[in-house]
Amino acid sequence: MAKQRVEFRCDECGASTPRWSGRCPACDAWNTMAEAPVLSLARSIPATVGFEPATPIAEVELDAVRAMPTGISELDRVLGGGFVPGSVTLIGGEPGVGKSTLLTQVAASMAFAGVDVLYVSAEESRQQVRLRAGRLGALAPKLWLASETELGQVLAHLDRLQPSLVVIDSIQTVHDPVLGSAPGSTVQVRECAHRLVREAKQRDLAVVLVGHVTKDGGLAGPRVLEHVVDTVLCFDGDRHHALRLLRAAKHRFGSTAELGLFEMTDAGLEPVPDASALFLADRRPGVAGSAVVAALDGDRPLLVELQALVATTKLPMPRRTAQGVDGGRLAFLLAVLERRASLALTGSDVFALAVGGVRVIEPGADLALALAVASSFSDTPIPPDLVACAEVGLGGELRQVGQTPRRLAEAARLGFGSALLPHSAPDPPPGLRALRAGTVADALDLAGLVGPGS
Ligand code: TYD
Ligand code: MG
């Protein structure tokens, strides 16, 4: 038998050299070159799936994308219908955010609808997954479970079961022993993902990969993982809140502007179809320091309460704390309020937050944040049925923000009575009265707070 040829491959970037070296010649990482067998060409070239001649572009048949609905409304919203057979979806999120919970629910929902689903748990034992599934009411007869970390075994399960959907939890724990390097290394993750993408296309199978994220929020493993898959979903949320947000960072079959919202409960993830109502549920009207912004996340309008507390301090450096709102934006607005609306904020601590575990960092929240600060400063509540929507400029001028009509429609739906807007903004829908201001000082006046020049 011919001796297996070996080379040295970098665990970080996958570059290979015929001779060992302490430092990778491609990415300069130290001590990452490890001996690995040379991959034969037959492994890395996809099996030819039949030659298809090139066609004039106008004659390409528009085979409508046949998405399989997942039955989980907020996920279907983000995916624009469901999982597409032959496609690969990567879902990333921090540990504990609820990826396995979501996918167990998705797998069960589809299995109950008659789809054969294989859930490959490469991190948890079958008992652990079974326990969770039991609690989630996910014991569907067509949901198959395998606890497997070796790629070859996963493929064998696919051969035997012929499912229409396979969930791999997670791609970092699946490995192919032939590659030599450790499970979770860049080479392993990349090669296993490549192989699964090929299998998805050949078998017309929808594949969902769970991906871990690193401390700085990026997906662990090579960037190439994001390039080879068709869809990248990001699942995140504040650890101390039940709210979870699902967004598409890349989607070959539709828009990336949709936002899916869930609430983590004892019975798993519950879709939140009416997010604005949820964010405003515990609001106490008539309290100073609170203002509602008609914000937008992707294409989804969200009404969020912003709160501010202005408190005099003896500290030489007053504290400015922002939670769920942009800290830089807060500092900027405080300076504008000080200079353009004569609010003496220099000797005060200012705390600002967005209620409900949501992040509102768009400029469209400027006016509401300024109103909340001014309201707390003057200890005067803002009318509870007032919603604000404008960007504030350095000169204190108000500017219109994108998609104002969508934002105002959401405010009208929730029963708000008036909207504080810049002059250029379109008219609000019936039921909502426009209060128009040119500057932040005029806006404070209209909201019944400190007037211009005060
Ligand atoms: P999990 O899906 O294991 O997260 P990931 O796979 O992203 O690491 O979710 C873990 C958290 O979710 C854990 O802290 C417990 C919580 N959880 C609930 O609150 N309710 C539930 O019904 C389930 C299954 C989990
Ligand atoms: Mg998990």
Coordinates of C-alpha atoms and ligand atoms in Angstrom, one line a residue:
M1 CA 0.0 0.0 0.0
A2 CA 1.3 3.4 -0.9
K3 CA 2.4 5.5 2.1
Q4 CA -0.1 8.3 3.0
R5 CA 1.6 11.6 2.1
V6 CA 1.7 14.2 4.8
E7 CA 2.0 18.0 4.9
F8 CA 1.9 20.6 7.6
R9 CA -1.3 22.6 7.9
C10 CA -2.0 25.7 10.0
D11 CA -4.8 25.3 12.5
E12 CA -5.6 29.0 12.3
C13 CA -5.9 29.7 8.6
G14 CA -5.5 26.3 6.9
A15 CA -2.5 27.2 4.8
S16 CA -0.2 24.2 4.1
T17 CA 3.5 23.7 3.7
P18 CA 5.5 20.6 2.8
R19 CA 7.9 21.2 5.7
W20 CA 7.3 22.0 9.3
S21 CA 7.8 25.5 10.5
G22 CA 7.2 27.2 13.9
R23 CA 5.4 30.1 12.3
C24 CA 2.7 29.9 9.7
P25 CA 4.0 31.5 6.5
A26 CA 0.5 32.7 5.6
C27 CA -1.0 34.2 8.8
D28 CA 2.1 34.5 11.0
A29 CA 0.6 32.6 13.9
W30 CA 3.1 30.7 16.1
N31 CA 3.0 26.9 16.8
T32 CA -0.1 26.3 14.7
M33 CA 1.5 24.0 12.0
A34 CA 0.4 20.4 12.6
E35 CA 1.1 17.3 10.5
A36 CA -1.9 16.3 8.4
P37 CA -2.4 13.9 5.6
V38 CA -2.5 15.4 2.1
L39 CA -6.1 15.6 1.0
S40 CA -6.6 13.8 -2.2
L41 CA -8.2 15.8 -5.0
A42 CA -11.1 13.4 -5.1
R43 CA -12.1 14.6 -1.6
S44 CA -12.1 18.3 -2.3
I45 CA -13.7 18.3 -5.7
P46 CA -17.5 18.0 -5.5
A47 CA -19.0 15.0 -7.4
T48 CA -20.2 16.2 -10.8
V49 CA -23.9 16.5 -10.6
G50 CA -24.4 16.3 -14.3
F51 CA -23.3 19.0 -16.8
E52 CA -25.7 21.8 -17.4
P53 CA -25.1 24.0 -20.5
A54 CA -25.1 27.8 -20.1
T55 CA -28.4 29.5 -21.0
P56 CA -29.2 33.0 -22.2
I57 CA -30.2 34.9 -19.0
A58 CA -33.7 35.6 -20.1
E59 CA -34.4 31.9 -20.6
V60 CA -33.5 30.9 -17.1
E61 CA -36.6 29.4 -15.6
L62 CA -37.7 31.1 -12.4
D63 CA -38.2 28.1 -10.2
A64 CA -39.9 29.8 -7.3
V65 CA -37.9 29.2 -4.1
R66 CA -39.8 26.4 -2.4
A67 CA -39.3 27.3 1.3
M68 CA -40.5 24.9 3.9
P69 CA -42.4 26.9 6.6
T70 CA -41.0 26.2 10.1
G71 CA -44.3 27.0 11.8
I72 CA -42.6 29.4 14.2
S73 CA -44.0 32.7 13.0
E74 CA -41.1 35.0 14.0
L75 CA -38.5 32.7 12.3
D76 CA -40.6 32.4 9.2
R77 CA -40.8 36.2 9.1
V78 CA -36.9 36.5 9.2
L79 CA -36.5 33.8 6.6
G80 CA -39.2 35.1 4.4
G81 CA -41.1 31.9 4.4
G82 CA -39.0 29.1 5.9
F83 CA -36.0 26.9 5.2
V84 CA -35.1 26.3 1.5
P85 CA -34.3 22.7 0.6
G86 CA -30.7 22.4 -0.6
S87 CA -29.6 25.5 1.5
V88 CA -27.5 25.9 4.5
T89 CA -28.4 28.2 7.4
L90 CA -25.9 29.2 10.1
I91 CA -27.3 30.5 13.3
G92 CA -24.9 32.2 15.7
G93 CA -25.3 33.4 19.2
E94 CA -23.7 33.6 22.6
P95 CA -23.8 30.5 24.8
G96 CA -27.1 30.3 26.7
V97 CA -28.9 32.7 24.4
G98 CA -31.3 29.9 23.4
K99 CA -30.0 28.5 20.1
S100 CA -30.6 24.9 21.1
T101 CA -34.0 25.8 22.5
L102 CA -35.1 27.5 19.3
L103 CA -33.9 24.8 17.1
T104 CA -35.5 22.0 19.2
Q105 CA -38.8 23.9 18.9
V106 CA -38.3 24.4 15.1
A107 CA -37.4 20.8 14.6
A108 CA -40.4 19.6 16.5
S109 CA -42.8 22.0 14.8
M110 CA -41.6 20.8 11.4
A111 CA -41.7 17.2 12.4
F112 CA -45.2 17.5 13.7
A113 CA -46.1 18.9 10.3
G114 CA -44.8 15.7 8.7
V115 CA -41.2 16.6 7.8
D116 CA -38.5 14.1 8.7
V117 CA -36.0 15.9 10.8
L118 CA -32.7 14.8 12.2
Y119 CA -31.3 16.7 15.2
V120 CA -27.5 16.0 15.6
S121 CA -26.5 17.0 19.0
A122 CA -22.7 17.1 19.0
E123 CA -22.5 19.0 22.4
E124 CA -25.1 17.4 24.6
S125 CA -26.0 13.8 25.3
R126 CA -29.1 12.3 23.9
Q127 CA -30.6 12.3 27.4
Q128 CA -30.0 16.0 27.9
V129 CA -31.6 16.8 24.6
R130 CA -34.5 14.5 25.3
L131 CA -35.1 16.2 28.7
R132 CA -35.2 19.6 27.1
A133 CA -37.4 18.4 24.3
G134 CA -39.8 16.9 26.9
R135 CA -40.1 20.2 28.6
L136 CA -40.7 22.0 25.3
G137 CA -43.4 19.5 24.2
A138 CA -41.2 18.6 21.3
L139 CA -41.4 14.8 21.3
A140 CA -42.6 14.5 17.7
P141 CA -42.5 11.0 16.2
K142 CA -40.7 12.2 13.0
L143 CA -38.0 14.0 15.0
W144 CA -34.9 11.8 15.1
L145 CA -32.0 12.4 17.5
A146 CA -28.4 11.5 17.1
S147 CA -25.5 12.4 19.5
E148 CA -22.6 12.4 17.1
T149 CA -19.4 14.4 16.6
E150 CA -17.8 12.6 13.7
L151 CA -18.7 13.9 10.3
G152 CA -18.7 10.5 8.7
Q153 CA -21.2 9.2 11.2
V154 CA -23.4 12.2 10.6
L155 CA -23.4 11.5 6.9
A156 CA -24.2 7.8 7.6
H157 CA -27.3 9.0 9.6
L158 CA -28.3 11.1 6.6
D159 CA -28.0 8.1 4.3
R160 CA -30.1 5.9 6.6
L161 CA -32.8 8.4 7.5
Q162 CA -33.0 10.6 4.4
P163 CA -34.4 13.5 6.4
S164 CA -35.6 16.8 4.8
L165 CA -34.1 18.9 7.5
V166 CA -30.9 18.3 9.6
V167 CA -29.9 20.5 12.5
I168 CA -26.2 20.3 13.6
D169 CA -25.7 21.6 17.1
S170 CA -22.9 22.8 16.7
I171 CA -20.6 23.0 13.7
Q172 CA -17.6 23.6 16.0
T173 CA -17.9 20.3 17.7
V174 CA -18.3 18.2 14.5
H175 CA -15.0 16.9 13.1
D176 CA -13.5 14.7 10.5
P177 CA -10.6 12.6 11.8
V178 CA -9.0 12.4 8.4
L179 CA -8.1 16.1 8.7
G180 CA -5.9 15.5 11.6
S181 CA -6.3 18.8 13.4
A182 CA -8.3 19.2 16.6
P183 CA -12.1 19.5 16.7
G184 CA -13.1 23.2 16.6
S185 CA -10.0 24.3 14.7
T186 CA -10.4 26.5 11.7
V187 CA -9.5 23.7 9.3
Q188 CA -12.0 21.3 10.8
V189 CA -14.9 23.8 10.9
R190 CA -14.2 25.0 7.4
E191 CA -13.9 21.5 5.8
C192 CA -16.9 20.1 7.7
A193 CA -19.0 23.0 6.7
H194 CA -17.9 22.7 3.0
R195 CA -18.8 19.1 3.1
L196 CA -22.2 19.7 4.6
V197 CA -22.9 22.5 2.0
R198 CA -22.2 19.9 -0.7
E199 CA -24.4 17.3 0.9
A200 CA -27.2 19.8 1.2
K201 CA -27.1 20.6 -2.5
Q202 CA -26.8 17.0 -3.6
R203 CA -29.5 15.7 -1.3
D204 CA -31.8 18.8 -1.6
L205 CA -31.7 18.8 2.1
A206 CA -32.1 21.9 4.4
V207 CA -29.2 22.1 6.8
V208 CA -29.1 24.3 9.9
L209 CA -25.7 24.8 11.6
V210 CA -25.3 26.2 15.1
G211 CA -22.2 28.4 15.4
H212 CA -20.6 29.7 18.5
V213 CA -19.6 33.3 18.7
T214 CA -16.4 34.6 20.2
K215 CA -16.2 37.2 23.0
D216 CA -16.1 40.1 20.5
G217 CA -19.4 38.9 19.0
G218 CA -18.0 37.4 15.7
L219 CA -18.7 33.9 14.7
A220 CA -15.9 31.6 15.8
G221 CA -14.1 29.8 13.1
P222 CA -13.1 31.1 9.7
R223 CA -14.9 33.9 8.0
V224 CA -15.2 31.5 5.1
L225 CA -18.0 29.8 7.0
E226 CA -20.2 32.9 6.5
H227 CA -19.3 32.8 2.8
V228 CA -20.1 29.2 2.1
V229 CA -23.6 29.2 3.8
D230 CA -26.7 30.7 2.2
T231 CA -28.1 32.3 5.3
V232 CA -26.5 33.7 8.4
L233 CA -28.8 34.3 11.3
C234 CA -27.8 36.1 14.5
F235 CA -29.6 35.4 17.7
D236 CA -29.0 37.7 20.6
G237 CA -30.5 39.3 23.6
D238 CA -29.6 40.8 27.0
R239 CA -28.7 38.1 29.5
H240 CA -30.9 39.7 32.2
H241 CA -34.0 40.1 30.0
A242 CA -36.3 37.6 28.4
L243 CA -36.3 39.3 25.1
R244 CA -34.4 37.6 22.2
L245 CA -33.8 39.1 18.8
L246 CA -33.3 37.2 15.6
R247 CA -31.8 38.9 12.5
A248 CA -30.5 37.8 9.2
A249 CA -27.0 39.0 8.5
K250 CA -27.0 37.4 5.1
H251 CA -29.8 35.8 3.2
R252 CA -29.6 34.5 -0.3
F253 CA -33.4 34.0 -0.6
G254 CA -34.7 37.2 0.7
S255 CA -34.4 40.4 2.7
T256 CA -32.1 40.9 5.7
A257 CA -34.2 43.7 7.1
E258 CA -36.7 41.6 9.0
L259 CA -36.4 41.3 12.8
G260 CA -37.8 38.4 14.7
L261 CA -38.7 38.8 18.4
F262 CA -39.0 36.1 21.0
E263 CA -39.5 35.9 24.8
M264 CA -37.7 33.2 26.7
T265 CA -40.2 31.6 29.0
D266 CA -40.4 28.4 31.1
A267 CA -42.0 26.7 28.1
G268 CA -39.3 27.8 25.7
L269 CA -39.2 30.6 23.2
E270 CA -42.5 32.4 22.6
P271 CA -42.9 34.5 19.5
V272 CA -43.6 38.2 20.2
P273 CA -45.8 39.4 17.4
D274 CA -46.6 42.7 19.1
A275 CA -43.3 44.0 20.4
S276 CA -44.3 47.6 21.0
A277 CA -47.2 46.6 23.2
L278 CA -44.7 44.4 25.2
F279 CA -42.2 47.3 25.6
L280 CA -44.8 49.7 26.8
A281 CA -46.7 47.3 29.0
D282 CA -45.2 48.4 32.3
R283 CA -45.0 52.0 31.5
R284 CA -46.1 54.4 34.2
P285 CA -47.6 57.5 32.6
G286 CA -47.1 60.9 34.3
V287 CA -43.5 60.2 35.5
A288 CA -40.8 62.7 34.7
G289 CA -37.9 61.4 32.6
S290 CA -39.8 59.1 30.3
A291 CA -40.3 59.5 26.5
V292 CA -41.5 57.2 23.8
V293 CA -39.6 56.9 20.6
A294 CA -41.0 55.5 17.3
A295 CA -37.9 53.5 16.4
L296 CA -37.1 51.1 13.6
D297 CA -35.0 47.9 13.7
G298 CA -34.5 46.8 10.2
D299 CA -37.9 47.1 8.7
R300 CA -39.8 46.5 11.9
P301 CA -41.2 49.6 13.7
L302 CA -40.8 49.4 17.5
L303 CA -42.2 51.8 20.1
V304 CA -39.8 51.9 23.0
E305 CA -39.8 53.9 26.2
L306 CA -36.6 55.8 26.9
Q307 CA -35.9 56.9 30.4
A308 CA -33.4 59.4 31.8
L309 CA -32.5 60.4 35.3
V310 CA -30.7 63.7 35.9
A311 CA -29.3 64.0 39.5
T312 CA -27.0 66.7 40.9
T313 CA -23.6 65.4 41.9
K314 CA -20.6 66.6 43.8
L315 CA -18.3 64.5 41.7
P316 CA -15.8 66.6 39.7
M317 CA -16.5 64.3 36.8
P318 CA -20.3 63.7 36.6
R319 CA -21.3 60.2 35.5
R320 CA -23.0 59.5 32.2
T321 CA -24.4 56.0 31.9
A322 CA -26.2 54.7 28.9
Q323 CA -27.9 51.3 28.7
G324 CA -29.6 50.2 25.5
V325 CA -28.9 53.7 24.0
D326 CA -25.7 54.9 22.4
G327 CA -23.4 56.5 25.0
G328 CA -21.7 58.7 22.4
R329 CA -25.1 59.9 21.2
L330 CA -26.1 60.7 24.8
A331 CA -23.0 62.8 25.4
F332 CA -23.6 64.6 22.2
L333 CA -27.3 65.3 23.1
L334 CA -26.3 66.6 26.6
A335 CA -23.9 69.1 24.9
V336 CA -26.6 70.2 22.5
L337 CA -29.2 70.6 25.3
E338 CA -26.7 72.6 27.3
R339 CA -25.7 74.9 24.4
R340 CA -28.9 75.2 22.3
A341 CA -31.7 74.8 24.9
S342 CA -29.8 76.3 27.9
L343 CA -30.1 73.3 30.2
A344 CA -27.5 73.5 32.9
L345 CA -26.5 69.8 32.9
T346 CA -22.8 70.1 33.7
G347 CA -23.0 69.4 37.4
S348 CA -25.4 66.5 37.1
D349 CA -25.1 62.7 36.7
V350 CA -27.1 61.5 33.8
F351 CA -28.4 58.0 33.5
A352 CA -30.3 56.9 30.3
L353 CA -31.7 53.6 29.3
A354 CA -34.1 51.9 26.8
V355 CA -36.7 49.8 28.7
G356 CA -37.2 46.1 28.0
G357 CA -33.7 44.8 27.1
V358 CA -33.8 46.3 23.6
R359 CA -31.1 48.5 22.0
V360 CA -32.1 51.7 20.3
I361 CA -29.0 53.2 18.9
E362 CA -30.3 54.9 15.7
P363 CA -30.2 58.7 15.4
G364 CA -34.1 58.6 15.1
A365 CA -34.1 58.2 18.9
D366 CA -32.3 61.5 19.5
L367 CA -35.3 63.7 20.1
A368 CA -37.0 61.2 22.5
L369 CA -33.7 60.9 24.4
A370 CA -33.4 64.7 24.6
L371 CA -37.0 64.9 25.8
A372 CA -36.4 62.3 28.5
V373 CA -33.3 64.1 29.8
A374 CA -35.1 67.5 29.8
S375 CA -38.2 66.0 31.4
S376 CA -36.1 64.6 34.3
F377 CA -34.1 67.8 34.5
S378 CA -37.2 69.9 34.9
D379 CA -39.1 67.2 36.8
T380 CA -42.0 67.7 34.4
P381 CA -43.7 64.7 32.8
I382 CA -44.2 64.6 29.1
P383 CA -47.8 64.0 27.9
P384 CA -48.2 60.2 28.0
D385 CA -49.7 59.9 24.5
L386 CA -46.8 61.8 22.9
V387 CA -44.3 60.0 20.7
A388 CA -41.1 61.5 19.3
C389 CA -39.2 60.8 16.1
A390 CA -36.4 63.0 14.8
E391 CA -32.6 63.2 14.6
V392 CA -31.0 66.1 16.3
G393 CA -28.1 68.0 14.6
L394 CA -25.2 69.8 16.2
G395 CA -27.0 73.1 15.8
G396 CA -30.0 71.8 17.7
E397 CA -32.0 71.5 14.5
L398 CA -34.4 68.6 14.0
R399 CA -34.1 66.3 10.9
Q400 CA -36.4 63.8 9.5
V401 CA -35.5 60.1 9.8
G402 CA -36.0 57.3 7.3
Q403 CA -39.3 55.5 7.0
T404 CA -41.2 58.0 9.2
P405 CA -44.6 56.9 7.9
R406 CA -44.1 53.3 9.1
R407 CA -43.0 54.5 12.5
L408 CA -46.0 56.8 12.8
A409 CA -48.4 54.1 11.7
E410 CA -47.2 51.9 14.5
A411 CA -47.7 54.8 17.0
A412 CA -51.2 55.4 15.7
R413 CA -52.0 51.7 16.0
L414 CA -51.0 51.7 19.7
G415 CA -53.3 54.7 20.4
F416 CA -50.8 57.5 20.7
G417 CA -52.4 60.9 20.2
S418 CA -49.6 63.2 19.0
A419 CA -46.2 63.0 17.4
L420 CA -43.4 65.4 17.8
L421 CA -41.8 65.8 14.3
P422 CA -39.5 68.0 12.3
H423 CA -41.1 70.4 9.8
S424 CA -40.1 68.2 6.8
A425 CA -41.6 65.0 8.1
P426 CA -44.7 63.7 6.3
D427 CA -48.2 64.0 7.9
P428 CA -49.0 61.3 10.4
P429 CA -51.9 58.9 9.8
P430 CA -55.5 59.8 11.0
G431 CA -55.8 59.8 14.8
L432 CA -52.2 61.1 15.3
R433 CA -51.7 64.9 15.6
A434 CA -48.4 66.3 14.3
L435 CA -46.6 68.8 16.6
R436 CA -43.9 70.3 14.4
A437 CA -40.7 71.9 15.7
G438 CA -37.6 73.2 13.9
T439 CA -35.2 72.9 16.8
V440 CA -34.8 70.9 20.0
A441 CA -35.6 74.0 22.1
D442 CA -38.9 74.4 20.2
A443 CA -39.6 70.7 20.7
L444 CA -39.1 71.0 24.5
D445 CA -41.5 73.9 24.5
L446 CA -44.2 72.0 22.5
A447 CA -43.8 69.0 25.0
G448 CA -44.5 71.4 27.9
L449 CA -40.9 71.3 29.2
V450 CA -38.5 74.3 29.6
G451 CA -39.2 76.7 26.8
P452 CA -36.7 78.3 24.4
G453 CA -34.2 80.6 26.0
S454 CA -35.3 79.6 29.5
Ligands
TYD1 P1 -29.9 27.0 25.2 O1 -30.9 26.8 24.1 O2 -29.3 25.8 25.8 O3 -28.8 28.0 24.7 P2 -27.6 27.8 23.6 O4 -27.9 26.6 22.9 O5 -27.7 29.1 22.8 O6 -26.4 27.8 24.4 O7 -30.7 27.9 26.3 C1 -30.1 28.0 27.5 C2 -30.9 28.9 28.4 O8 -32.3 29.0 28.2 C3 -30.7 28.4 29.8 O9 -30.2 29.4 30.6 C4 -32.1 28.1 30.3 C5 -33.0 28.8 29.4 N1 -34.3 28.1 29.1 C6 -35.5 28.7 29.5 O10 -35.5 29.7 30.1 N2 -36.7 28.0 29.2 C7 -36.7 26.9 28.5 O11 -37.8 26.3 28.3 C8 -35.4 26.3 28.1 C9 -35.4 25.0 27.3 C10 -34.3 27.0 28.4
MG2 MG -26.8 24.8 22.8

